[in-house]
Amino acid sequence: MFDPTTRDIKYLPGVGEQRATLLNRELNIYSLYDLLYYFPYRYVDRSRLFTVSEIDGRMPHIQLCGEIRSFEEMGEGASRRLVAHFTDGTGFVDLVWFRGIKYVKGRYKIGTKYIVFGKPTIFGGRANIAHPDIDPAETLQLSSMGLQPYYNTTERMKRSGLNSQAMAKLTANLFSLLPETLDETLSDSIIKRYNLMPLSKALKLIHFPSNVNELRHAEYRLKFEELFYIQLGILNYSKERNFKYAGHNFTKVGEMFNRFYHENLPFELTGAQKRVVREIRRDVNRCVQMNRLMQGDVGSGKTLVALLAMLLAKDNGFQACMMAPTEILAEQHYSTLCRMLKGLPMRVELLTGSTRQKERTPLLAGLISGEIDILVSTHAVLEDNVNFAQLGLVVIDEQHRFGVVQRAKMWKKNNIPPHVLVMTATPIPRTLAMTLYGDLDVSVIDELPPGRKPITTRHIFRNRIDEVYSFIEKQLREGRQAYIVYPLITESEKMDLKNLEEGYAQLCNRFCDYRIGKLHGKMKPKEKDAEMQRFASGETQILVSTTVIEVGVDVPNSTIMVIENAERFGLSQLHQLRGRVGRGAQQSYCILVTDFKLSDDTRKRMEIMTASNDGFEIAEADLKLRGPGDIEGTQQSGIAFDLKIANLAKDEQLLQFVREIARDIVDKDPDCSNEENRILWRRLAEFRRRSNRNWGAIS
Ligand code: ADP
Ligand code: MG
């Protein structure tokens, strides 16, 4: 049988081995199905050409037809760029490239007629289009084209001729192979009731619409389906949970909780913290599994609330586990907990991927015997050989990096699943929370500990770094301290470390009267601790670091956070880093240093950071910035979620709508036996199988 989900892409006419490798590697396209679901990210109305004389700087993307008169290379270093002077006879517009200069110069010829596509802006009185799409004019067929699809492709693909047009051609080839009608993926009743376009037609029209109306209709059908199955999956999961899983009952507040509260706690809880502790206590005392999301901005004191919950577990004869997404974070939580619990008879242990076998064996034994009260861990805890005597509570930090599947794994560690408390340092926008966690209850810590001052944030281009240094010096002279952070995307990359080392050397030169510390993930835990300790005690005044200080670090006397190459960070990460300052009584500053050339996206990120200190606002904005077709930058921006067409920021209403539909189905067909819904349950099972890779990516 012809099955597009398994048929290898290399057999598609026009592909072959070499292109198949590119499609695999660059876009994750392996099967015909993957290509079918690789949707255009935009459509161009090719029925209309604009003229240069019409450009007013407020236009959307337009197309022009004309020729390049000359090339000119301008600027130095970061602002180096290639300018092509382009005209259609009604005026001139500058086409500008900051990257791929050599490639562009070799590819486009002076005097040839081209169709140029892009968003024009006016700068210094001149119209320009940055990084335009350019096609030979003979490919233009104005009236017959309808809407032309544009597909994201990478530079490497373009170099091999796999540009947007080639992708469109392959997709057209694909349709000529496919049967006239594909198997429907929604039930008849849903399609009829909500007036949806049949799948085959929607897929055809999402690639090749002849007008905007058709396109909207096709989009609606596909978005509906995508969001619907996510919701159906999640609601079905939580139904299983509610039906099958009773919860442990924590009936009392006992000795550990009280001793900690009265002897160890150095300050009063904020009102919000007290409220959340109350919410948690109510949850764990109802014989039903708690599944609660605790949202709170950076520095709002979530860790403390989690600790109180873990003490409750202990008081009721249970163990607790705190899971962090990285080893560094786990180490930090571990030392924080040890410090806070000093003097109490609580045994806290740390288990990560790098825990040695010698320590691991007794540790695993201690978990099974119940001698260990709190385990701080990473994914390492999910392994099958890690078992608890009585696991009563799991606290998950930075939830968005753990998927539903991982959580389900934790539930299976005991007959009765532990209560789950999820903490997010970056508040997750409501839409996303709903998508990821379905029925999770939400607590919000909407109050910072007293005495915090809003941080002043500035965005500075690298050429003004001297001013930044002068400013730092002034603060140091007043007795303050500063962090200077360099990007380190993967902890193993030598390249990144080089940045840090160079920066460190430069700073030592510039600030020779001060002591400077250095911190990165490659250092041994002991060295890291010692370095951190020197900074905390004021022995060093500047700490040059990678993002290892992103979370948990707490030095109130430090008032400056300089983030180098800020363009390489996602919004949530920037916000996290900024949260390292503003913890004392002094005014604090965050300085974002970037190159001169910035993408629109980066520019917006910087604007949002300088305009807002509110983690919720930032998280919402972050989501709005990243559409489904965004290839670059999603990895490190915190929330990675693989949607093909729906956009969580824009489709919130539709999401709510399909959620109700899914809920209705789950309620009315609890054992999945209704004939009418069979197609839905089967599809859901298939979807889960296929998206395993994606769930993995969230973790
Ligand atoms: P989060 O994990 O929410 O980012 P933390 O739990 O790390 O925040 O708390 C940030 C800092 O505030 C820590 O130094 C913590 O000890 C302190 N803190 C927490 N709660 C309070 C409070 N009620 N009053 C004063 N300081 C607090
Ligand atoms: Mg924290």
XYZ file of C-alpha atoms and ligand atoms in Angstrom:
727
model
C 0.000 0.000 0.000
C 1.106 3.542 -0.656
C 1.758 5.099 2.712
C 3.138 8.648 2.682
C 4.024 8.458 6.360
C 6.721 5.874 5.730
C 7.691 6.417 2.088
C 11.219 7.851 2.063
C 11.500 11.353 0.678
C 14.408 10.358 -1.552
C 12.046 8.481 -3.878
C 10.092 11.600 -4.714
C 10.826 12.742 -8.284
C 13.225 15.672 -8.072
C 14.798 14.642 -4.769
C 17.314 11.770 -4.835
C 20.013 10.853 -2.321
C 21.784 14.169 -2.065
C 18.765 16.399 -1.645
C 17.199 13.849 0.674
C 20.193 14.169 2.976
C 19.781 17.932 2.982
C 16.067 17.718 3.673
C 16.724 15.273 6.524
C 19.432 17.309 8.057
C 18.180 20.825 7.590
C 14.428 20.488 7.973
C 13.850 17.108 9.567
C 11.961 15.972 6.485
C 12.296 12.203 6.113
C 9.060 10.980 4.596
C 6.591 12.217 2.022
C 4.337 12.952 4.922
C 6.918 15.273 6.482
C 7.050 17.230 3.252
C 3.280 17.321 2.979
C 3.181 18.888 6.428
C 5.969 21.347 5.769
C 3.763 24.362 5.250
C 4.601 27.669 3.627
C 5.336 30.408 6.139
C 3.899 33.106 3.962
C 2.117 33.699 0.704
C 2.761 36.395 -1.768
C 0.088 37.974 -3.792
C 1.811 37.761 -7.140
C -1.060 39.447 -8.864
C 0.300 42.884 -8.035
C 3.614 44.691 -8.599
C 4.487 47.879 -6.745
C 6.759 50.641 -7.997
C 9.659 52.180 -6.096
C 7.938 55.552 -6.235
C 5.027 54.144 -4.227
C 7.166 53.094 -1.248
C 6.232 54.997 1.874
C 7.996 53.049 4.624
C 4.817 51.725 6.185
C 4.137 48.960 3.693
C 3.947 45.240 4.318
C 5.989 42.895 2.134
C 5.721 43.945 -1.499
C 7.233 42.946 -4.796
C 9.074 45.156 -7.224
C 10.344 44.423 -10.729
C 13.574 46.009 -11.943
C 17.338 45.636 -12.131
C 20.453 46.076 -10.042
C 22.622 48.953 -11.304
C 25.629 48.478 -9.018
C 26.941 46.812 -5.881
C 28.691 48.596 -3.058
C 30.329 47.191 0.063
C 30.050 49.473 3.059
C 30.935 49.603 6.728
C 33.469 47.807 8.869
C 33.277 44.886 11.258
C 29.846 44.439 12.706
C 28.179 46.927 10.397
C 29.801 45.575 7.224
C 27.159 45.188 4.559
C 26.535 44.807 0.860
C 24.248 47.291 -0.848
C 22.736 46.737 -4.285
C 21.316 49.841 -5.945
C 18.104 48.673 -7.525
C 15.738 50.566 -9.791
C 12.550 50.027 -11.741
C 12.717 53.361 -13.520
C 10.536 55.177 -10.988
C 13.277 55.570 -8.352
C 16.030 53.765 -6.466
C 15.886 51.422 -3.539
C 18.853 49.945 -1.656
C 18.865 46.192 -1.227
C 20.970 45.405 1.844
C 22.685 42.220 3.071
C 24.612 41.821 6.289
C 25.311 38.155 5.765
C 26.236 35.972 2.797
C 27.799 38.915 0.984
C 30.020 36.805 -1.226
C 27.180 34.497 -2.119
C 24.844 37.333 -3.054
C 27.459 39.053 -5.213
C 28.173 35.866 -7.092
C 24.545 35.070 -7.627
C 22.825 38.223 -8.837
C 23.888 40.035 -11.997
C 23.899 43.698 -12.793
C 21.386 44.563 -15.493
C 19.266 41.404 -15.243
C 15.548 41.842 -14.603
C 14.564 40.562 -11.166
C 11.500 40.351 -8.990
C 12.470 41.618 -5.553
C 10.363 40.775 -2.566
C 10.647 42.210 0.923
C 9.535 44.769 3.428
C 10.746 48.251 2.553
C 11.816 50.716 5.227
C 12.974 54.290 4.925
C 16.320 55.035 6.570
C 18.032 58.402 6.313
C 15.647 59.405 3.541
C 16.455 56.338 1.427
C 14.244 53.363 0.818
C 15.807 50.025 1.579
C 14.951 46.387 1.790
C 17.102 44.188 4.001
C 17.726 40.603 2.915
C 15.133 40.563 0.127
C 14.013 37.486 -1.762
C 15.079 37.747 -5.371
C 13.810 35.706 -8.313
C 14.505 36.058 -12.028
C 11.724 38.107 -13.599
C 10.886 35.481 -16.210
C 9.442 33.244 -13.488
C 6.798 35.867 -12.875
C 3.383 35.033 -14.190
C 1.215 37.707 -12.773
C -2.407 36.919 -13.285
C -2.333 33.140 -13.359
C -0.466 32.574 -10.134
C -2.906 33.239 -7.348
C -1.053 33.171 -4.037
C 2.486 31.927 -4.253
C 3.746 29.856 -1.318
C 7.037 30.705 0.370
C 8.881 27.988 2.253
C 11.591 28.503 4.809
C 14.851 27.002 3.648
C 18.344 27.300 5.070
C 21.393 28.901 3.477
C 22.894 25.477 2.950
C 19.799 24.333 1.080
C 19.700 27.451 -1.035
C 23.295 26.884 -2.056
C 22.253 23.505 -3.443
C 19.356 25.005 -5.303
C 16.753 23.979 -2.749
C 15.165 27.369 -2.368
C 11.542 28.179 -1.721
C 10.615 27.719 -5.369
C 12.250 24.318 -5.513
C 10.363 23.290 -2.394
C 7.114 24.374 -4.041
C 8.002 22.282 -7.063
C 8.708 19.201 -4.934
C 5.444 19.692 -3.136
C 3.627 19.889 -6.444
C 5.325 16.620 -7.488
C 4.171 15.096 -4.249
C 0.563 15.967 -4.934
C 0.705 14.350 -8.325
C 1.711 11.106 -6.577
C -0.842 11.176 -3.808
C -4.245 9.575 -4.218
C -7.063 12.014 -4.904
C -8.390 11.699 -1.368
C -6.321 11.003 1.713
C -7.734 9.236 4.745
C -9.735 11.664 6.788
C -8.329 12.370 10.263
C -11.350 13.857 11.997
C -14.719 12.243 12.516
C -17.595 12.978 10.156
C -19.619 14.518 12.894
C -16.899 17.003 13.801
C -16.304 17.942 10.200
C -20.004 18.487 9.598
C -20.787 20.237 12.817
C -17.941 22.721 12.595
C -18.071 23.129 8.871
C -14.478 22.064 8.269
C -12.785 21.532 4.949
C -11.951 17.886 4.161
C -8.328 17.007 4.911
C -7.231 16.343 1.330
C -8.524 19.637 0.135
C -7.090 21.561 3.073
C -3.629 20.117 2.520
C -3.748 20.952 -1.162
C -4.905 24.494 -0.548
C -2.513 25.235 2.289
C 0.264 24.793 -0.247
C -1.438 26.132 -3.340
C -4.340 28.439 -2.542
C -5.876 30.390 -5.352
C -7.264 33.073 -3.103
C -7.140 34.324 0.447
C -10.540 32.975 1.311
C -9.601 29.421 0.453
C -6.374 29.805 2.319
C -8.111 30.903 5.518
C -10.515 28.023 5.325
C -7.718 25.503 4.824
C -5.671 27.041 7.631
C -8.613 26.880 9.959
C -9.159 23.202 9.307
C -5.501 22.335 9.913
C -5.127 24.488 12.996
C -8.344 23.100 14.387
C -7.038 19.588 13.986
C -3.618 20.300 15.421
C -4.903 21.991 18.547
C -7.759 19.549 18.916
C -5.509 16.502 19.108
C -3.192 18.159 21.581
C -6.126 18.924 23.828
C -7.733 15.537 23.338
C -4.447 13.905 24.298
C -3.947 15.995 27.386
C -7.515 15.765 28.615
C -7.435 12.047 28.090
C -4.246 11.801 30.131
C -5.707 13.774 32.975
C -8.886 11.735 32.864
C -6.790 8.619 33.345
C -5.082 10.333 36.214
C -8.266 11.372 37.951
C -9.944 8.036 37.536
C -7.091 5.770 38.329
C -4.909 7.592 40.735
C -5.816 8.172 44.287
C -3.374 10.423 46.118
C -1.356 10.184 49.273
C -2.876 11.981 52.163
C -0.706 14.427 54.085
C -2.939 14.987 57.083
C -0.707 16.865 59.457
C 1.788 19.636 59.831
C 4.533 18.113 61.934
C 7.876 18.630 63.589
C 10.057 19.331 60.556
C 7.740 21.882 59.082
C 7.322 23.660 62.378
C 10.959 23.575 63.399
C 12.008 24.911 60.036
C 9.372 27.589 60.106
C 10.264 28.814 63.569
C 13.994 28.128 63.836
C 15.464 28.234 60.348
C 13.398 30.693 58.379
C 15.246 34.019 58.504
C 12.356 36.124 57.262
C 8.589 36.363 57.158
C 6.860 34.693 54.183
C 5.233 37.085 51.762
C 1.464 37.078 51.554
C 1.626 35.312 48.207
C 3.917 32.609 49.568
C 1.573 31.989 52.477
C -1.373 31.716 50.131
C 0.375 29.200 47.902
C 1.461 27.110 50.901
C -2.193 27.034 51.962
C -3.267 25.964 48.461
C -0.743 23.164 48.489
C -1.778 21.985 51.938
C -5.379 21.811 50.837
C -4.396 19.826 47.719
C -2.381 17.170 49.513
C -5.025 16.498 52.078
C -7.864 15.368 49.808
C -6.856 11.806 48.918
C -6.436 12.907 45.285
C -3.130 13.405 43.548
C -2.046 17.014 43.524
C -1.005 18.370 40.164
C -0.172 21.997 40.671
C 1.765 24.556 38.701
C 3.419 27.269 40.778
C 4.185 30.311 38.710
C 6.188 33.189 40.041
C 8.601 35.697 38.682
C 12.331 35.360 39.176
C 13.198 35.880 42.808
C 9.655 35.594 44.099
C 10.671 32.809 46.471
C 9.324 29.643 44.896
C 12.130 27.434 46.150
C 11.156 28.185 49.704
C 7.536 27.248 49.105
C 8.661 24.005 47.501
C 10.828 23.266 50.505
C 7.896 23.753 52.859
C 5.884 21.302 50.782
C 8.720 18.782 50.971
C 8.833 19.158 54.747
C 5.121 18.377 54.833
C 5.865 15.181 52.948
C 8.509 14.225 55.499
C 6.179 14.980 58.410
C 3.697 12.548 56.938
C 6.209 9.768 56.420
C 7.025 10.358 52.765
C 10.069 11.124 50.672
C 10.302 14.003 48.230
C 12.202 14.520 45.028
C 13.138 17.794 43.387
C 13.880 17.612 39.674
C 15.851 20.231 37.790
C 16.465 20.366 34.037
C 20.255 20.699 34.267
C 22.993 19.411 36.532
C 24.096 22.878 37.475
C 20.634 23.787 38.594
C 20.333 20.558 40.527
C 23.637 21.262 42.273
C 22.441 24.728 43.176
C 19.162 23.500 44.567
C 21.034 20.863 46.500
C 23.318 23.345 48.198
C 20.461 25.772 48.857
C 18.414 23.051 50.516
C 21.351 21.822 52.586
C 22.017 25.345 53.745
C 18.423 26.071 54.647
C 17.912 22.788 56.457
C 21.016 23.122 58.590
C 20.467 21.669 62.062
C 17.396 19.662 61.109
C 17.554 15.852 60.988
C 16.806 15.662 57.281
C 18.900 13.677 54.834
C 19.219 15.387 51.464
C 21.114 13.794 48.576
C 22.045 14.706 45.016
C 21.770 12.357 42.060
C 22.775 13.423 38.557
C 24.189 11.864 35.434
C 27.693 12.460 36.743
C 27.180 10.871 40.134
C 29.882 8.188 40.340
C 28.990 4.548 40.687
C 30.737 4.437 44.048
C 28.341 7.035 45.452
C 25.403 5.895 43.406
C 25.108 2.434 44.908
C 24.655 3.525 48.540
C 22.461 6.387 47.364
C 20.062 4.085 45.549
C 19.990 1.856 48.619
C 19.189 4.849 50.812
C 16.261 5.728 48.586
C 14.810 2.245 48.763
C 15.280 1.943 52.517
C 13.686 5.345 53.000
C 16.688 6.858 54.811
C 16.940 9.633 52.267
C 14.273 12.261 52.819
C 14.852 14.543 49.871
C 16.505 13.670 46.591
C 17.584 16.484 44.304
C 18.032 15.211 40.788
C 17.905 15.663 37.045
C 16.539 13.314 34.380
C 18.766 10.758 36.057
C 15.932 10.007 38.463
C 13.749 8.723 35.633
C 15.942 5.683 35.095
C 14.297 2.423 35.999
C 16.795 1.468 38.669
C 16.013 4.513 40.789
C 13.302 3.545 43.237
C 11.893 5.041 46.384
C 10.473 3.541 49.559
C 7.617 6.028 49.710
C 7.779 8.840 47.211
C 5.119 11.312 48.231
C 5.982 14.488 46.372
C 7.814 15.454 43.228
C 8.809 19.060 42.710
C 9.734 19.880 39.122
C 11.646 23.062 38.467
C 11.488 24.751 35.079
C 8.705 22.524 33.914
C 8.663 23.574 30.309
C 11.676 21.404 29.699
C 9.942 18.297 30.958
C 7.139 16.818 28.917
C 3.987 15.019 29.879
C 5.643 11.698 29.162
C 8.370 12.309 31.711
C 5.870 13.248 34.339
C 3.930 10.080 33.659
C 7.145 8.154 34.261
C 7.480 9.620 37.716
C 3.936 8.573 38.538
C 4.833 4.998 37.896
C 7.545 4.904 40.551
C 4.966 3.882 43.165
C 1.530 2.312 43.185
C -0.002 5.542 44.286
C 1.521 8.380 42.301
C 3.278 11.187 44.160
C 1.863 14.656 44.344
C 3.365 16.874 41.698
C 4.356 20.484 42.193
C 5.710 22.210 39.144
C 7.637 25.471 39.441
C 8.261 27.793 36.579
C 10.749 30.571 37.031
C 9.572 32.096 33.799
C 5.848 32.390 34.042
C 4.296 30.494 31.202
C 1.618 32.298 29.222
C -1.831 30.986 29.878
C -2.330 29.601 26.388
C 0.839 27.632 26.555
C 0.174 26.353 30.047
C -3.179 25.127 28.837
C -1.622 23.413 25.876
C 1.176 21.766 27.748
C -0.513 20.825 30.966
C -4.198 20.650 30.259
C -5.776 20.406 33.661
C -3.048 21.530 35.955
C -4.136 23.753 38.830
C -2.264 26.991 38.940
C -0.873 28.978 41.865
C 0.664 32.341 41.297
C 3.224 34.076 43.497
C 2.470 37.586 42.421
C 4.446 39.422 45.052
C 8.176 39.865 45.464
C 9.884 39.788 48.871
C 9.941 43.291 50.354
C 12.595 45.827 49.454
C 13.202 44.924 45.818
C 13.652 47.843 43.428
C 12.818 47.698 39.726
C 15.941 47.143 37.663
C 16.954 49.699 35.040
C 17.673 48.002 31.731
C 19.603 49.465 28.777
C 20.478 48.173 25.358
C 23.921 49.227 24.110
C 25.784 48.494 20.876
C 29.230 46.998 21.225
C 30.982 50.109 19.915
C 29.953 51.875 23.122
C 31.349 49.241 25.459
C 33.815 51.762 26.917
C 30.951 53.745 28.369
C 29.657 50.558 29.938
C 33.050 49.911 31.490
C 33.226 53.446 32.887
C 29.838 52.953 34.421
C 30.882 49.651 35.973
C 33.969 51.294 37.394
C 31.896 53.990 39.005
C 29.683 51.400 40.667
C 32.676 49.375 41.823
C 34.152 52.462 43.426
C 30.929 52.820 45.389
C 31.467 49.311 46.692
C 29.079 47.458 44.374
C 29.778 44.317 42.344
C 29.075 43.270 38.765
C 28.295 40.189 36.716
C 29.433 39.966 33.126
C 27.832 37.119 31.252
C 28.914 35.495 28.022
C 26.732 33.127 26.054
C 27.426 29.457 26.327
C 24.809 27.625 24.415
C 25.997 24.099 24.916
C 28.144 23.427 27.900
C 30.694 21.592 25.829
C 31.393 24.064 23.071
C 35.017 25.151 23.033
C 34.223 28.111 20.803
C 31.987 29.664 23.380
C 34.491 29.172 26.115
C 36.975 31.083 24.015
C 34.625 34.074 24.063
C 34.569 33.943 27.800
C 38.344 33.608 28.123
C 38.970 36.520 25.783
C 36.439 38.644 27.578
C 38.041 37.740 30.866
C 41.511 38.724 29.678
C 40.187 42.008 28.327
C 38.432 42.830 31.559
C 41.512 41.993 33.643
C 43.323 44.512 31.514
C 40.700 47.193 31.832
C 39.983 46.700 35.537
C 43.481 46.014 36.793
C 42.744 47.567 40.198
C 39.949 45.110 40.897
C 39.734 41.389 41.450
C 37.864 39.393 38.861
C 36.459 35.883 39.170
C 35.577 33.449 36.425
C 32.859 30.842 36.366
C 31.735 28.291 33.788
C 30.139 24.894 33.505
C 33.376 23.076 32.729
C 34.766 23.754 36.188
C 34.558 21.164 38.931
C 31.771 21.701 41.459
C 34.350 22.465 44.171
C 36.032 25.154 42.062
C 32.685 26.635 41.139
C 31.624 26.812 44.757
C 34.884 28.425 45.762
C 34.655 30.995 42.977
C 31.044 31.757 43.859
C 31.999 32.045 47.495
C 34.723 34.589 46.698
C 32.190 36.708 44.851
C 29.525 36.383 47.525
C 31.985 37.482 50.219
C 33.108 40.467 48.142
C 36.637 39.192 47.685
C 36.144 39.481 43.924
C 34.220 42.446 42.562
C 33.507 41.275 39.045
C 32.307 37.837 38.124
C 32.803 36.852 34.509
C 30.548 33.953 33.808
C 28.511 31.889 31.439
C 24.831 31.288 32.000
C 25.648 28.963 34.891
C 24.573 31.861 37.062
C 21.216 31.995 35.307
C 19.375 30.633 38.288
C 19.760 30.406 41.995
C 22.708 32.734 42.498
C 22.001 35.329 45.126
C 24.452 38.154 45.874
C 22.493 41.242 46.932
C 25.498 43.576 46.716
C 25.822 42.901 43.015
C 24.033 45.663 41.142
C 25.190 45.309 37.558
C 24.400 42.580 35.085
C 26.119 43.001 31.746
C 24.997 40.494 29.131
C 27.406 40.188 26.228
C 26.024 39.037 22.869
C 22.568 39.519 24.238
C 21.235 38.732 20.759
C 22.094 35.114 21.359
C 19.714 34.742 24.276
C 15.999 34.186 24.302
C 13.759 36.524 26.234
C 13.120 34.211 29.124
C 16.819 33.606 29.579
C 17.554 37.330 29.536
C 14.894 37.857 32.131
C 16.338 35.082 34.282
C 19.804 36.550 34.095
C 18.538 39.979 34.940
C 16.918 38.479 38.020
C 20.402 37.958 39.496
C 20.577 41.664 40.336
C 18.061 43.906 42.056
C 18.173 41.789 45.194
C 19.555 44.366 47.573
C 18.649 47.871 48.684
C 20.663 49.608 45.929
C 19.425 50.532 42.476
C 20.442 47.810 39.996
C 21.186 47.835 36.283
C 21.041 45.371 33.454
C 22.995 46.206 30.307
C 22.376 44.276 27.119
C 25.307 44.482 24.736
C 24.775 43.516 21.099
C 26.288 43.820 17.682
C 25.125 46.622 15.473
C 23.355 44.474 12.919
C 20.266 42.973 14.451
C 17.352 41.056 13.050
C 13.895 42.580 13.588
C 13.272 39.851 16.051
C 16.306 40.628 18.172
C 15.565 44.303 18.094
C 12.103 43.567 19.476
C 13.544 41.352 22.181
C 15.799 44.176 23.313
C 12.894 46.609 23.270
C 10.750 44.336 25.387
C 13.550 43.814 27.889
C 14.193 47.520 28.303
C 10.486 48.262 28.585
C 9.370 45.602 31.042
C 10.429 44.010 34.305
C 7.401 41.757 34.450
C 8.055 38.099 33.721
C 4.477 37.470 32.638
C 4.496 40.257 30.116
C 7.832 39.079 28.801
C 6.692 35.499 28.448
C 3.609 36.584 26.495
C 5.681 38.784 24.239
C 8.163 35.981 23.732
C 5.435 33.720 22.493
C 4.066 36.365 20.152
C 7.482 36.860 18.617
C 7.916 33.252 17.674
C 5.554 31.991 15.031
C 5.277 28.353 14.008
C 7.537 28.805 10.994
C 10.407 30.227 12.984
C 13.454 28.121 12.361
C 16.184 30.063 14.058
C 16.329 30.809 17.708
C 13.583 28.588 19.086
C 15.996 26.156 20.688
C 17.362 28.416 23.317
C 14.397 30.643 23.858
C 13.096 28.435 26.602
C 9.760 27.237 25.440
C 10.182 24.855 22.582
C 7.000 23.446 21.235
C 6.581 21.922 17.875
C 3.474 23.204 16.181
C 3.227 23.062 12.424
C 0.566 25.631 11.816
C -1.232 26.822 14.909
C 0.230 29.769 16.761
C -0.344 29.777 20.488
C -0.129 33.511 20.693
C -2.610 34.173 17.932
C -4.917 31.198 18.148
C -5.888 31.357 21.764
C -9.593 31.580 20.955
C -9.515 28.584 18.691
C -7.552 26.708 21.334
C -10.255 27.366 23.934
C -12.916 26.374 21.446
C -11.406 23.013 20.510
C -10.588 22.353 24.139
C -14.281 22.422 24.966
C -15.022 20.111 22.069
C -12.323 17.705 23.216
C -13.542 17.859 26.783
C -17.043 17.040 25.684
C -15.809 13.981 23.822
C -13.685 12.763 26.732
C -16.629 13.233 29.128
C -19.232 11.543 26.943
C -17.041 8.703 25.748
C -14.929 7.920 28.801
C -13.940 4.416 27.757
C -13.273 5.401 24.146
C -15.836 2.968 22.777
C -18.198 5.174 20.815
C -18.127 4.088 17.148
C -18.362 7.666 15.951
C -15.150 8.596 17.779
C -13.123 5.599 16.756
C -11.208 7.525 14.182
C -10.240 10.065 16.854
C -8.851 7.583 19.355
C -6.954 5.716 16.692
C -5.497 8.918 15.393
C -4.548 10.008 18.903
C -2.626 6.797 19.460
C -0.840 7.292 16.154
C -0.115 10.889 16.949
C 1.460 9.953 20.267
C 3.653 7.373 18.622
C 4.838 9.784 16.013
C 5.345 12.745 18.296
C 7.536 10.862 20.724
C 10.468 12.614 19.144
C 8.875 15.954 19.860
C 8.047 15.244 23.454
C 11.651 14.255 23.822
C 12.676 17.611 22.475
C 10.824 19.416 25.204
C 12.821 17.759 27.915
P 12.753 31.947 42.785
O 13.153 30.515 42.870
O 11.277 32.165 42.823
O 13.411 32.674 41.670
P 14.093 32.043 45.252
O 13.295 31.023 45.937
O 15.446 31.690 44.754
O 13.246 32.670 44.088
O 14.189 33.297 46.211
C 14.945 34.423 45.872
C 15.594 35.013 47.083
O 14.630 35.607 47.928
C 16.306 33.989 47.934
O 17.486 34.567 48.412
C 15.358 33.738 49.059
O 16.025 33.323 50.224
C 14.737 35.086 49.238
N 13.374 35.051 49.796
C 12.425 34.135 49.519
N 11.299 34.420 50.203
C 11.543 35.549 50.890
C 10.772 36.350 51.787
N 9.523 36.053 52.100
N 11.345 37.449 52.327
C 12.632 37.766 52.015
N 13.404 37.054 51.195
C 12.878 35.960 50.623
Mg 14.680 29.589 41.805
